[in-house]
C-alpha atoms as a printed R data frame, in Angstrom:
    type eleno elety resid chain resno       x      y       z
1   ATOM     1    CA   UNK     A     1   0.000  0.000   0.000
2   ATOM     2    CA   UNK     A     2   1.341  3.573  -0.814
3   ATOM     3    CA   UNK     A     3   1.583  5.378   1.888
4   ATOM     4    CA   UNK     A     4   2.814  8.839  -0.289
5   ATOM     5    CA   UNK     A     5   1.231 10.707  -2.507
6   ATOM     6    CA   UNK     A     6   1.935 10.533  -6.156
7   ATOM     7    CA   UNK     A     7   4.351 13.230  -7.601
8   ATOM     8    CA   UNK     A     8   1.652 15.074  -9.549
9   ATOM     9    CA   UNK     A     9  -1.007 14.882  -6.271
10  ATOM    10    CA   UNK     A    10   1.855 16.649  -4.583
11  ATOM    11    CA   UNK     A    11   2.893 19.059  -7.353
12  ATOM    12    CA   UNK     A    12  -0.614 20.378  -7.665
13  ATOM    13    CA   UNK     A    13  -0.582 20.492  -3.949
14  ATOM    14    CA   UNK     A    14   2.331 22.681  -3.736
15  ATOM    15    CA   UNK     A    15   1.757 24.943  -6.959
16  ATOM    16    CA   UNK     A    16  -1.846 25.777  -5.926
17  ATOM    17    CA   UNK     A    17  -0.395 26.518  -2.422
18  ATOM    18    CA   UNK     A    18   1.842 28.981  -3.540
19  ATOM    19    CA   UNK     A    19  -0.961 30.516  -5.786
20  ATOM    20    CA   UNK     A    20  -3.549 30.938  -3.391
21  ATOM    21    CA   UNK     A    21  -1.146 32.492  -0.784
22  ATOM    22    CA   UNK     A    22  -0.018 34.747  -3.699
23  ATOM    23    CA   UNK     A    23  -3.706 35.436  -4.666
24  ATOM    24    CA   UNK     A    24  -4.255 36.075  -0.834
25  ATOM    25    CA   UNK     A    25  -1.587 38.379  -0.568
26  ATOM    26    CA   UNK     A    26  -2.441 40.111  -3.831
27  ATOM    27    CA   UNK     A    27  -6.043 40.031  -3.252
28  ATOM    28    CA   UNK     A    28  -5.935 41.973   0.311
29  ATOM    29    CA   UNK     A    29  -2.699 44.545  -0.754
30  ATOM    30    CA   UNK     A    30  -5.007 45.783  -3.699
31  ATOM    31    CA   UNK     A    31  -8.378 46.129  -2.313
32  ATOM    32    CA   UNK     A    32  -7.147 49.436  -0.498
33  ATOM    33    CA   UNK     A    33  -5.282 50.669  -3.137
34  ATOM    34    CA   UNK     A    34  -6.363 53.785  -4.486
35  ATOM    35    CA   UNK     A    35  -7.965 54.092  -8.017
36  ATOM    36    CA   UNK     A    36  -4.874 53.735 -10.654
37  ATOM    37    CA   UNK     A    37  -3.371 51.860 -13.682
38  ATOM    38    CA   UNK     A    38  -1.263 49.835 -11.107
39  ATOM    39    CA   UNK     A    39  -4.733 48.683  -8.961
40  ATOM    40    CA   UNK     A    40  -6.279 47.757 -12.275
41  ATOM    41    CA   UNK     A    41  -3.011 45.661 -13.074
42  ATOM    42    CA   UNK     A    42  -3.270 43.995  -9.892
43  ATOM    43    CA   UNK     A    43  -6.970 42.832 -10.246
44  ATOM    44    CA   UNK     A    44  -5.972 41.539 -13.813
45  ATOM    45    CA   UNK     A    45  -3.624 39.378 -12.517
46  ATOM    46    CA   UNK     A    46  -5.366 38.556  -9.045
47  ATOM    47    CA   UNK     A    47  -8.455 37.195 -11.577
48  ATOM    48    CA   UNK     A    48  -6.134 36.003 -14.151
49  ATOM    49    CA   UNK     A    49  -4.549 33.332 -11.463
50  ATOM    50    CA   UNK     A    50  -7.803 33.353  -9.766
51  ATOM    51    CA   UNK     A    51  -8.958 31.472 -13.572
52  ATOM    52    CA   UNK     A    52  -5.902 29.549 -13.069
53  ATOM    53    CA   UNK     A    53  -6.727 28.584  -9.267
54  ATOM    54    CA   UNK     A    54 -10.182 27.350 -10.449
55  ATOM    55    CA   UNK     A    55  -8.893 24.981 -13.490
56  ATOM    56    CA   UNK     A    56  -6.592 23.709 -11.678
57  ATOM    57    CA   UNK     A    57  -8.672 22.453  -8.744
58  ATOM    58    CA   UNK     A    58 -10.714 20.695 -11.425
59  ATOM    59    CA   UNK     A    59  -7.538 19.297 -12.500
60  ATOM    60    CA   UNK     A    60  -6.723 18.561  -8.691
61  ATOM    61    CA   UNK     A    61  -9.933 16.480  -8.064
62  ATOM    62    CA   UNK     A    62  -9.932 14.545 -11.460
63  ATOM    63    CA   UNK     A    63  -6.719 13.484 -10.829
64  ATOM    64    CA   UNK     A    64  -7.286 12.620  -6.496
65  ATOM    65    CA   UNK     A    65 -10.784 10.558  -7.990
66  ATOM    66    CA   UNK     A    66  -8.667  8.708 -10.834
67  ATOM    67    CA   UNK     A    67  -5.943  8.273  -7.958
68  ATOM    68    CA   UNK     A    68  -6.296  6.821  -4.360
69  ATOM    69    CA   UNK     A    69  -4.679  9.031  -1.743
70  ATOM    70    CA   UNK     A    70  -2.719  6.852   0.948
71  ATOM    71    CA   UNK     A    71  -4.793  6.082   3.665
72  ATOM    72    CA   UNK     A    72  -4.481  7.756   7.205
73  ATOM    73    CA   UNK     A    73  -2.749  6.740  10.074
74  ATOM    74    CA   UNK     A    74  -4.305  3.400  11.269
75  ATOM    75    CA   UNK     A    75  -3.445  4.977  14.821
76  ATOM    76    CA   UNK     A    76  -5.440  7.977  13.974
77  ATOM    77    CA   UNK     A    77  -8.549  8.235  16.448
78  ATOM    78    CA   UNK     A    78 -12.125  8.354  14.241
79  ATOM    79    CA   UNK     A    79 -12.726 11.745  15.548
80  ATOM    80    CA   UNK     A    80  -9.237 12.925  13.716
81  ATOM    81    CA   UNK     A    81  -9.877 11.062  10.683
82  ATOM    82    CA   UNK     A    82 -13.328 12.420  10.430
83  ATOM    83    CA   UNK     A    83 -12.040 16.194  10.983
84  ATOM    84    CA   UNK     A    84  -9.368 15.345   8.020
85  ATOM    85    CA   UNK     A    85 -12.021 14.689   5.855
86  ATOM    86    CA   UNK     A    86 -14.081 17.022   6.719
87  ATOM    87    CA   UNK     A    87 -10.980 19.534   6.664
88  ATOM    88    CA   UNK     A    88 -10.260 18.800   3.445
89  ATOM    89    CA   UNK     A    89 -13.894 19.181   2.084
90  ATOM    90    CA   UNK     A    90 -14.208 22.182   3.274
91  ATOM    91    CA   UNK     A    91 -10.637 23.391   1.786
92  ATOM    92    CA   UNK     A    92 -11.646 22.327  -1.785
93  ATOM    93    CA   UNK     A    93 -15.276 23.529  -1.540
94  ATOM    94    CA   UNK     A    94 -13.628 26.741  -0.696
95  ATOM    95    CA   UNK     A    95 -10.877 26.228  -3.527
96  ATOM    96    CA   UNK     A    96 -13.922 25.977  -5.937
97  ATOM    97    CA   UNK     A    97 -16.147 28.444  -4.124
98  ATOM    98    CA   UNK     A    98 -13.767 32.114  -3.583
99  ATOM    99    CA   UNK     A    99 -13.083 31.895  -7.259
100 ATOM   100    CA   UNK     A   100 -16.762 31.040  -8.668
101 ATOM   101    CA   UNK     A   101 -17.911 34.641  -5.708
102 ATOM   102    CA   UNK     A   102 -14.939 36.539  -7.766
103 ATOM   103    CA   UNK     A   103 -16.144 35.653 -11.257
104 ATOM   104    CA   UNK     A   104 -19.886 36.204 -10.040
105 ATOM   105    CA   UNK     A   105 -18.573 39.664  -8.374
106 ATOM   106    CA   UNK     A   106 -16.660 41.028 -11.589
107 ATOM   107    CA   UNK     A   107 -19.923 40.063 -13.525
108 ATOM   108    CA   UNK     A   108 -22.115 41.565 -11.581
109 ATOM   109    CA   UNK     A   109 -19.843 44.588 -11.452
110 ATOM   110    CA   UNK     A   110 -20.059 44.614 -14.494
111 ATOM   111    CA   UNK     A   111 -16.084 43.948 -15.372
112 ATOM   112    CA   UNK     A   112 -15.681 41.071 -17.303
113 ATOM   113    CA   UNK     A   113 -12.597 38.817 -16.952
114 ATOM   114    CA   UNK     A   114 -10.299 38.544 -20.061
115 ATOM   115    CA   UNK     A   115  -7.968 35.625 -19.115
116 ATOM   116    CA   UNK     A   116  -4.117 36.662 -19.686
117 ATOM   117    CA   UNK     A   117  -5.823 39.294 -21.605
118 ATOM   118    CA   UNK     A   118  -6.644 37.010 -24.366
119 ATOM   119    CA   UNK     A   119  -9.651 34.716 -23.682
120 ATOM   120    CA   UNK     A   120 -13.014 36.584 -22.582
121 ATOM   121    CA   UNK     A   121 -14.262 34.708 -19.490
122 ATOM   122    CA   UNK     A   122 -18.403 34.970 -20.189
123 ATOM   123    CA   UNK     A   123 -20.118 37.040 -17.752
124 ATOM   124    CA   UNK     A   124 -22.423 34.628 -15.492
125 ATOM   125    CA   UNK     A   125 -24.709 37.698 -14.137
126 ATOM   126    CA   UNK     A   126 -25.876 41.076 -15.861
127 ATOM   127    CA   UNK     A   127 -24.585 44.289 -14.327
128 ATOM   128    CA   UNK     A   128 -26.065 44.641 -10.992
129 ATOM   129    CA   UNK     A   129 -23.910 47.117  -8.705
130 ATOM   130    CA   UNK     A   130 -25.823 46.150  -5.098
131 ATOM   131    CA   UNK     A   131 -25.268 42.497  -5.998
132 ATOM   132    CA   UNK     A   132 -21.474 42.649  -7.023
133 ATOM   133    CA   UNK     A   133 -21.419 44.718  -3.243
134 ATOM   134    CA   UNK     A   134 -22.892 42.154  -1.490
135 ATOM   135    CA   UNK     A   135 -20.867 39.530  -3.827
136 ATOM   136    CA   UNK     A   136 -17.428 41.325  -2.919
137 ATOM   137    CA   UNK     A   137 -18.145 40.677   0.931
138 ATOM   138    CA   UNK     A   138 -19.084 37.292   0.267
139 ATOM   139    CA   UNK     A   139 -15.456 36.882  -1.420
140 ATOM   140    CA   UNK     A   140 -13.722 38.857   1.217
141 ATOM   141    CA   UNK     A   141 -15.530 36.251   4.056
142 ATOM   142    CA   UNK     A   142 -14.783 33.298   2.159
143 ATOM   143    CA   UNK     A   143 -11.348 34.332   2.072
144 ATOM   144    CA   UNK     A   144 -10.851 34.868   5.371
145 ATOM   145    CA   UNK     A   145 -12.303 31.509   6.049
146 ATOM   146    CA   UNK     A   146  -9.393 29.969   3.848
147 ATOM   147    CA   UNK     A   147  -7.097 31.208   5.770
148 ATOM   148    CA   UNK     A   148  -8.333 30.205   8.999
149 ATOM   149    CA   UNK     A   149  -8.670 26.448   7.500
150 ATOM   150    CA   UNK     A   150  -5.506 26.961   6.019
151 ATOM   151    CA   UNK     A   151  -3.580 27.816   8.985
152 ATOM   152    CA   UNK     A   152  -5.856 24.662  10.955
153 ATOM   153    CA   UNK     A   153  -4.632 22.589   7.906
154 ATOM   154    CA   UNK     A   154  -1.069 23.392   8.786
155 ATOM   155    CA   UNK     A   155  -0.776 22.854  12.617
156 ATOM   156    CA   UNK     A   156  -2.713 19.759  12.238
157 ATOM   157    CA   UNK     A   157   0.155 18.780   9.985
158 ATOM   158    CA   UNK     A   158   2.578 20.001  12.381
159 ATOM   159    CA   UNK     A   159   0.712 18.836  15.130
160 ATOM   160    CA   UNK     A   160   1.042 15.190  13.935
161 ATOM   161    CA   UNK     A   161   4.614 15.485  12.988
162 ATOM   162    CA   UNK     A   162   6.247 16.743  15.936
163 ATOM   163    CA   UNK     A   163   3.211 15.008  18.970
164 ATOM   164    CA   UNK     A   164   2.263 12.510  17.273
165 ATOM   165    CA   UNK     A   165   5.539 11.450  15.326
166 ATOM   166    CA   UNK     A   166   3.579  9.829  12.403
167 ATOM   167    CA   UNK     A   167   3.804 10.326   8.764
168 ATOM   168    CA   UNK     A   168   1.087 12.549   8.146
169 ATOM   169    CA   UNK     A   169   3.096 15.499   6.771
170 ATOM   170    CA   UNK     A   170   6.010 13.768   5.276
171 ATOM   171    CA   UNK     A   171   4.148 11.964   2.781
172 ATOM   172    CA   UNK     A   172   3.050 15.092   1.203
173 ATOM   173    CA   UNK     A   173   6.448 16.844   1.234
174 ATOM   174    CA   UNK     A   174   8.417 16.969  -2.121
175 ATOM   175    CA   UNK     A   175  10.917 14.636  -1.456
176 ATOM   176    CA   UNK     A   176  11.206 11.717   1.125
């Protein structure tokens, strides 16, 4: 039984990491920016990658349904296997949901997305400046929820390499 993930599992893992901290860091730094050329840089690249983000968690699931990750710890309680799961739901319904609020926000805003400034992303609402308000918040929220789960997805890593001394984190490193 493998008890690592593949190569590619982990390469996705790592690559969308570094996006979505990028995108996080991006995403707050230019919200307060004033009106300029630069701000309306920034948001083409924070919803270019956000495109990116969203593919590639498509990508990310086809490939984790088409290929078995290794089973827990068998000396993992049922409560800590159950908040795994559950931890990891929640990470890729939020991987799927904060960039579906942004593309529903920019349409409703009335901005459509023009992917690395060459392929029009189709508006998914009509113009509707209250909505793409309330829309923005709902991004902002589910942001901030990603990186609470984010930062509970990394000490329970931690927690379970340096307490519990089991492989939990190692097998998703890059190397062995």
């Amino acid at each position: 039984m493998n008890t690592h993930y593949t190569r590619t599992a982990k390469s996705l893992h790592w690559l969308m990491a570094l996006m979505i901290f990028g995108l996080l860091a991006l995403g707050f730094y230019m919200s307060d920016l004033p009106l300029s050329p630069d701000k309306l840089q920034y948001y083409a690249w924070h919803k270019w990658a956000g495109v990116s983000v969203f593919a590639l968690v498509w990508l990310r699931l086809a490939w984790r349904v088409t290929h078995r990750p290794p089973a827990l710890p068998a000396s993992m309680p049922a409560h800590m296997q159950w908040a795994a799961h559950a931890g990891h739901f929640a990470l890729y319904a939020l991987m799927i949901a904060i960039p579906l609020s942004g593309w529903l926000m920019s349409s409703a805003k009335g901005v459509q997305t023009v992917w690395f400034g060459v392929l029009p992303i189709p508006d998914l609402l009509s113009k509707d400046k209250e909505l793409g308000h309330t829309l923005a918040e709902l991004h902002e929220a589910l942001n901030i929820g990603l990186l609470l789960l984010i930062a509970g997805h990394a000490a329970a890593a931690l927690f379970h390499h340096f307490f519990h001394k089991d492989d939990t984190l190692r097998r998703m490193l890059p190397s062995r």
